[in-house]
mmCIF file of C-alpha atoms in Angstrom:
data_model
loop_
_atom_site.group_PDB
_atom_site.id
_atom_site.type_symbol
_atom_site.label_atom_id
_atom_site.label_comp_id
_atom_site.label_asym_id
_atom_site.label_seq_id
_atom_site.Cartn_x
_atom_site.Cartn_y
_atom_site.Cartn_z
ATOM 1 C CA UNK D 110 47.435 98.378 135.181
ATOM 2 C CA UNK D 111 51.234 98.357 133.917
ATOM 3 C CA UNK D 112 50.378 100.009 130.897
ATOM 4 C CA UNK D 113 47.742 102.607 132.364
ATOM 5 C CA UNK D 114 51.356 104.040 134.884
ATOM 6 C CA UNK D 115 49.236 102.734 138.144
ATOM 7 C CA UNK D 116 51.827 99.951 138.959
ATOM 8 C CA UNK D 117 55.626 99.434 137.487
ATOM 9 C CA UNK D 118 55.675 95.338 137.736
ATOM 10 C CA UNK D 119 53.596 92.482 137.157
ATOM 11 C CA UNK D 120 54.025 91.845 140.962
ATOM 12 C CA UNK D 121 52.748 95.368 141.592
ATOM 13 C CA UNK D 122 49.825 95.189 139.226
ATOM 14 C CA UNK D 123 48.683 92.054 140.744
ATOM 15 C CA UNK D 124 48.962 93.202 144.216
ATOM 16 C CA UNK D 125 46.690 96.386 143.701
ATOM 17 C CA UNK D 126 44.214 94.241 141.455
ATOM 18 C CA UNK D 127 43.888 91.810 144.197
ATOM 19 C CA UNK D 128 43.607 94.968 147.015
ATOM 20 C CA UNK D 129 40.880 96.932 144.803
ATOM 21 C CA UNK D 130 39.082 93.491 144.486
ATOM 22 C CA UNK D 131 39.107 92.872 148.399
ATOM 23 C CA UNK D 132 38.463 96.318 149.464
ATOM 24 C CA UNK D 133 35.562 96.663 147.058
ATOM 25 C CA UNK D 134 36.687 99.420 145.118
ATOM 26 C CA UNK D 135 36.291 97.468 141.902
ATOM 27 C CA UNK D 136 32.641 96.230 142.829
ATOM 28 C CA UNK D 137 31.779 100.110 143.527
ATOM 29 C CA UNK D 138 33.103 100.914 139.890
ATOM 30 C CA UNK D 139 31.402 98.128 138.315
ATOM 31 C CA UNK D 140 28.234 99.288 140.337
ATOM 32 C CA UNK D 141 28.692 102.823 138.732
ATOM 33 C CA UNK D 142 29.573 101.801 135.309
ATOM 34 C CA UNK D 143 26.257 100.025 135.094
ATOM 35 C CA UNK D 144 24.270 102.912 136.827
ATOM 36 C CA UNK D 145 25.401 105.070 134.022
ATOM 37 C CA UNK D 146 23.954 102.735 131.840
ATOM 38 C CA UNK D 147 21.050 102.556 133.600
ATOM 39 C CA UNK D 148 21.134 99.541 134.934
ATOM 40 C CA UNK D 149 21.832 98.532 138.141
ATOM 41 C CA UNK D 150 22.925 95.388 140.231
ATOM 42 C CA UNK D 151 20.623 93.690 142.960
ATOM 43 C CA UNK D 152 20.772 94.210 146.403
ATOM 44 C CA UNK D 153 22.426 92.599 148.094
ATOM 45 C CA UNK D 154 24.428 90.364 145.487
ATOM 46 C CA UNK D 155 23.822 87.072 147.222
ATOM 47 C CA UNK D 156 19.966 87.647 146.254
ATOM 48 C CA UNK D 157 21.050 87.524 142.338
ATOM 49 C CA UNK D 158 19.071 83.511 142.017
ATOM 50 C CA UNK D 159 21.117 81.218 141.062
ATOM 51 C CA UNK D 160 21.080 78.255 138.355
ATOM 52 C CA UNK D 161 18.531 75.225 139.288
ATOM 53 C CA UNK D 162 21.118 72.831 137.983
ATOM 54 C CA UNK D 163 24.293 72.860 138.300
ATOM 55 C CA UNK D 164 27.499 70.205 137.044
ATOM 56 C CA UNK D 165 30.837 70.169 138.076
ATOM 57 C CA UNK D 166 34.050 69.231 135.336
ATOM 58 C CA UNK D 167 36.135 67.478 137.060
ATOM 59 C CA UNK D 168 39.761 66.584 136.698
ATOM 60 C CA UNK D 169 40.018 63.069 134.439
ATOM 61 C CA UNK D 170 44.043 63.011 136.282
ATOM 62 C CA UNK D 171 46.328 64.246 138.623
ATOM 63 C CA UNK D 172 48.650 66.901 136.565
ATOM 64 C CA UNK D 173 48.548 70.764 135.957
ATOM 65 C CA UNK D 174 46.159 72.981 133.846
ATOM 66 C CA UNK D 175 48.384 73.135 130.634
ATOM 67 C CA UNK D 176 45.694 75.412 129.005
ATOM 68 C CA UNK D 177 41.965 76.748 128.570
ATOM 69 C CA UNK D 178 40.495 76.860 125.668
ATOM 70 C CA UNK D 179 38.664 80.202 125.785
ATOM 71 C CA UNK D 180 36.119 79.823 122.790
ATOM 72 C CA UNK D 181 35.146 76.034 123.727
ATOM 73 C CA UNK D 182 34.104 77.418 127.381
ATOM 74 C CA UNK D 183 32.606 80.576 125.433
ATOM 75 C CA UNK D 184 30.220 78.018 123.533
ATOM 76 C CA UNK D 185 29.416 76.296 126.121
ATOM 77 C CA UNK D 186 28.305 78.461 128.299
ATOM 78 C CA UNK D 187 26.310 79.892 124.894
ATOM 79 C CA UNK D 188 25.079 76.364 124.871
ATOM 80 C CA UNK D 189 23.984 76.588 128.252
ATOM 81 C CA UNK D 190 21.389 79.528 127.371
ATOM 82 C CA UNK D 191 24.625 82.488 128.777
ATOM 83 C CA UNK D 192 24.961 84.199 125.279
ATOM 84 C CA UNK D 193 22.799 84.174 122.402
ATOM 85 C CA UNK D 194 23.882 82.930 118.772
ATOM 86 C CA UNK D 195 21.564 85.151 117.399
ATOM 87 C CA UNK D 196 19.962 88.469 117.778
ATOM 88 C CA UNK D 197 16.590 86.927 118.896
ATOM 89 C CA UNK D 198 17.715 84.095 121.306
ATOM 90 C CA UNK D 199 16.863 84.664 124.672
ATOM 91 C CA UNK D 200 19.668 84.739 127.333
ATOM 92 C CA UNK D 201 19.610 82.812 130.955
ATOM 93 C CA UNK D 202 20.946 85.475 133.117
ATOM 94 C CA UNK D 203 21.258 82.388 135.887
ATOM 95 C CA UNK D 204 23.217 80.315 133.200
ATOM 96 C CA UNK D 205 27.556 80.563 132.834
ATOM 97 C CA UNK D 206 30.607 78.553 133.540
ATOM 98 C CA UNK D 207 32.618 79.375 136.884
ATOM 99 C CA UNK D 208 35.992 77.951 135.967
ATOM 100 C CA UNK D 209 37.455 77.713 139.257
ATOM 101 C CA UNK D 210 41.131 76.618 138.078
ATOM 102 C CA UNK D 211 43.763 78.493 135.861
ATOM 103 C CA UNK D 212 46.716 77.868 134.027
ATOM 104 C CA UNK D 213 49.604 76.229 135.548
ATOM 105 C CA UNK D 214 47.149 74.876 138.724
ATOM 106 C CA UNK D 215 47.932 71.628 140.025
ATOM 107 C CA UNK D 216 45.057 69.158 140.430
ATOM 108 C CA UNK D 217 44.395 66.072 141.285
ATOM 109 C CA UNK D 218 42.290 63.829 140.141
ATOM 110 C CA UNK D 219 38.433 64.239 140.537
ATOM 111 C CA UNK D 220 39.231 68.015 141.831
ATOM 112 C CA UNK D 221 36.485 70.126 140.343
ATOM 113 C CA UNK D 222 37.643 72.838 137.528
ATOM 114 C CA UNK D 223 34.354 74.737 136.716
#
């Protein structure tokens, strides 16, 4: 956002992220991009189904996110049937990882992360 001249600070940026997110703006983009593709997304979202199983990582102790390690939750979630390691793989479209903490997020322990 800083570098594309919409927003001078980080502060800025974050503010009119979070604004286009809440006000939809960003969904009706999204929505558009994928139209132009020709795909499209259902209607309305909530009816996308969801995964029959589901497990929760939880926090082994109280402390702060230090990191995430991008390319172990990328395999993972390849592991879970989200990507495909080869051409021919099929892919789970219900299958992923919500990571529900970042960075620099307190937790305690047994609080849920993804």
């Amino acid at each position: 956002i800083m570098q594309g001249g919409k927003a001078e600070t980080l502060r800025e940026g974050v503010e009119l992220a979070r604004g286009l997110l809440d006000g939809g703006a960003a969904m009706e983009k999204f929505s558009s991009m994928l139209s132009a593709q020709g795909g499209s997304l259902p209607s309305p979202l909530s009816s996308y189904p969801s995964a029959p199983h589901s497990s929760p990582v939880t926090a082994p102790s109280s402390g702060v996110v230090l990191g995430i390690d991008a390319l172990a939750v990328g395999l993972a979630a390849v592991d879970l049937g989200a990507g495909r390691r080869k051409v021919t793989d099929d892919v789970d479209y219900t299958a992923g990882v919500k990571v529900l903490k970042k960075t620099g997020d307190k937790v305690a322990r047994g609080d849920v992360l993804a």
